[in-house]
Amino acid sequence: MELLGRPATFSDPPALKDPQGFTTLGAITAVEHDKATVTLHCGEARLRLLLLTDDVVRLRVAPPGASFGRDFSYALDPGTTWHGPSALTVEENDAIVRIQTGALTIQTEKTTCRLQILDATGRILFADEAGPAWENAGSNGTDTVSHVALSARLRPGERLFGLGDKTVTLDRRGHRFALWNTDAFEYQRGTDPLYKSIPFLLSLHDGAACGLFVDTTQRMTVDLGAEANDRLRVEAPGSALDYYVLAGATPLAVLQQFARLTGRTPMLPKWALGYHQCRYSYRNEGEIREVARELRARRIPCDALYFDIHYMDGFRVFTWDRDAFPDPAGLIADLKQDGFQSIVIIDPGVKADDPAYGIARAGHAHDAYIKQPDGSPYTGKVWPGACHFPDFTNPAVRDWWGPLHAELLKQGVAGVWNDMNEPAVFIEDLEEATAITMPEDLRHDYDGHPTDHAEVHNAYGMQMLRATYEGLLRLAPERRPFTITRAAYAGTQRYGTTWTGDNTSSWDHLKLAVEQCLSLSVSGTPFVGADVGGFVGTPDGELLARWTQLGALMPLFRNHTTLGTPPQEPWVFGEEVERICREAIELRYRLLPYFYTLLWEAATDGLPMLRPLALPHPADETIRREAPLGFYLGSSLLAYPVLDAGQIQMNAYLPPVPGGWYDVHTGRHHPGDGGTVVPVETPLDRLPLFVKAGSIVPFQPVLQHVEENPVEELTLHVYPTPGAFTARLYDDAGVGWAFKNGD
Ligand code: MIG
């Protein structure tokens, strides 16, 4: 059976409901407040503002007769404590209620309850248009609320970044999106929705930055000026609205607040930053040993090899196909000996129709499966055939699932890859199998507050990853787990890494890889990558070379391709491409001390590793106008990946920074305090890379894998600027948790 799948089909963007059918808050009738909370009563409706700190506001809306809803969210980091604002004053006059914190002013119009949020210099960060609103299910307006909405003003020149892996330009303005996790095989530019739903936006306007996070896992429609250029509108099923406005002195500070809110990446094993080689699938022990042998023989550094679905016995999770892989422990030990970590895929579907399959039976014994409304387990088709699906929103089910990895760990597996967790389910009453998902009325535990699949859907993959991450941690507490997920909701970064799914071997996808990974980085998800070379289809040598150069600068650096394509490893395109790929991979290994420091900054300070140019330069007109697809790695390196076929020259825009820039390859200095465009030669073996004056970039010797030899020598490249400067370098054992004690 060839398991290729078929391009998912996508409908037009979801229609927005008629705003006329929605009710807004209306006149403020009473105001209550304490040290951190202000409640505005508008007749029977309420708007509550919770000041988490001086510059982060949580807003909750309760329509008439409805409560604020359950105070529960998978997005929020349970490890963060908010201490409230340093000060809070509430004043009223005839026209407005004015709330002031140490950093913000929130003004609410008394007749409408529409609000404006201003920073300390009086700049408007956020302004309601109609503001929060709700729609009643029945036509007489008295039935329970069915939908909630929020509309805010967009100003000329305002840019909107974030929203996860959406397939349009970095600035999402002018588009409408659906947030509904979808197995988007062979997605293309414009395809929507994809695998992840991260309802976070970063607005940049007039040099000021502001974040908006709408915390609902329901299928949401987000219109960013598509319907009306000057209006943002989000709409979702539900009866209460829960959202956050995050301010900060800089765009990066806003992202750090969002990281405080939804969590940071855990520290990963250092080898996670190495080069990874994958394909769907290395089919047997011989094939994977062969790849390992080639990589070492050709001196192409590599740290991880992947076992895609064919390692399993009939795609039964937590089993091995013993004909193809007779001795997993022996194989994995040999690979480890050569410096390769083994990562296995685990899907959510548990084969249902085999009475001899112990995992499936145990699932029944634990009452672990998602249920139909009548209480019986739901059955849907995926690779193994008929499957049941664990309800990862049930803590008892997560506790059951996690330890199922014990045997794999004993066999030496070092990482787990969660796929198909949108969740994807096939329907076969169509002409060909197509990927869809399960019925929306299925029942979930939702951590003790039973609800339907519609509400859980976008968080399902995240809760699967959580079960995996927590399980690995429980089984081997001394180790840093390594996990990857395809589906995600806000906060997923607390449980591991992610990639952008089934992309295509094309130049446009190379560009998309930049856009998607930068956008995920803006959306709280720092450890990201796109399949190098493209998953669907076959790259030519030039595309693979350019993609490997780009991948060498992405946190997750994995070459992967689909079933039935020719080999895509770096050596199959001839000697020149092999050399270029090797050099790119070697550059990555030489820069590991720099990357590892970025990982640590992401894990501790919530700073993204990859940064669109607009983040450090929110007021730069050239960046706003031309939106060049260069990006920062941390705060020192600036990359301009080559994204077009045949391109041997580019004009790179170097933003204004004191002291200018240096070309990493030539050492040439480009003064340009005021921002300059420099011509750069880009022969196939050259990836344009610049470093900001006033930086120190640490290089280590090339290793074939991160644990090959202890690094005894670092070379610090110092890029001077007039005056003193500092740089930060972080290192630790690369594994384990001793660093938490300062080791
Ligand atoms: O649709 O496990 O995105 O990386 O190789 C096929 C097989 C299911 C989709 C993943 C891809 C993986 C493949 N999976």
CSV table of N, CA, C and O and ligand atoms in Angstrom, one decimal, residues 280 308-309 345 383 417 419-420 486 499 502 535 558 560, ligand 1:
chain,number,residue,atom,x,y,z
A,280,TYR,N,10.7,9.8,4.5
A,280,TYR,CA,9.5,9.0,4.7
A,280,TYR,C,9.6,7.9,3.6
A,280,TYR,O,9.4,8.1,2.5
A,308,ASP,N,10.6,7.1,10.3
A,308,ASP,CA,9.2,7.5,10.0
A,308,ASP,C,8.3,6.2,10.1
A,308,ASP,O,8.8,5.1,10.4
A,309,ILE,N,7.1,6.4,9.7
A,309,ILE,CA,6.1,5.4,10.1
A,309,ILE,C,6.4,3.9,9.7
A,309,ILE,O,5.8,3.0,10.4
A,345,ILE,N,8.8,8.4,15.1
A,345,ILE,CA,7.5,9.1,14.9
A,345,ILE,C,6.5,8.3,15.7
A,345,ILE,O,6.6,7.1,15.8
A,383,TRP,N,-3.3,5.7,9.0
A,383,TRP,CA,-2.4,4.7,8.4
A,383,TRP,C,-2.7,3.3,8.8
A,383,TRP,O,-2.7,2.4,8.0
A,417,TRP,N,8.7,12.2,17.7
A,417,TRP,CA,8.2,13.1,16.7
A,417,TRP,C,6.7,12.8,16.6
A,417,TRP,O,6.3,11.7,16.2
A,419,ASP,N,3.2,13.4,14.9
A,419,ASP,CA,2.7,13.8,13.6
A,419,ASP,C,1.1,13.6,13.6
A,419,ASP,O,0.6,12.9,14.5
A,420,MET,N,0.4,14.0,12.6
A,420,MET,CA,-1.0,13.7,12.4
A,420,MET,C,-1.9,14.1,13.5
A,420,MET,O,-3.0,13.6,13.7
A,486,ARG,N,3.6,18.6,14.9
A,486,ARG,CA,3.1,19.3,13.7
A,486,ARG,C,2.0,20.2,14.0
A,486,ARG,O,2.0,21.3,13.5
A,499,TRP,N,7.8,21.8,13.3
A,499,TRP,CA,8.2,22.1,11.9
A,499,TRP,C,7.0,22.4,11.1
A,499,TRP,O,5.8,22.3,11.6
A,502,ASP,N,4.0,19.5,5.5
A,502,ASP,CA,4.3,19.0,4.1
A,502,ASP,C,4.5,20.1,3.1
A,502,ASP,O,3.6,20.3,2.2
A,535,PHE,N,9.4,18.7,1.2
A,535,PHE,CA,8.8,17.4,1.4
A,535,PHE,C,8.2,16.7,0.2
A,535,PHE,O,8.6,15.7,-0.3
A,558,ARG,N,16.5,20.1,9.4
A,558,ARG,CA,16.2,18.7,9.0
A,558,ARG,C,15.9,18.6,7.6
A,558,ARG,O,15.0,19.2,7.1
A,560,HIS,N,14.2,16.4,4.7
A,560,HIS,CA,13.2,15.4,4.8
A,560,HIS,C,12.5,15.4,3.4
A,560,HIS,O,12.3,16.4,2.8
B,1,MIG,O1,0.9,12.2,5.2
B,1,MIG,O2,4.7,9.9,8.5
B,1,MIG,O3,4.1,15.8,7.7
B,1,MIG,O4,6.7,14.6,7.7
B,1,MIG,O5,6.9,12.0,6.8
B,1,MIG,C1,1.9,11.4,5.7
B,1,MIG,C2,4.7,10.2,7.2
B,1,MIG,C3,2.1,11.5,7.2
B,1,MIG,C4,3.2,13.6,7.4
B,1,MIG,C5,4.3,14.4,7.9
B,1,MIG,C6,5.6,13.9,7.2
B,1,MIG,C7,5.7,12.4,7.4
B,1,MIG,C8,4.5,11.7,6.9
B,1,MIG,N1,3.3,12.2,7.5
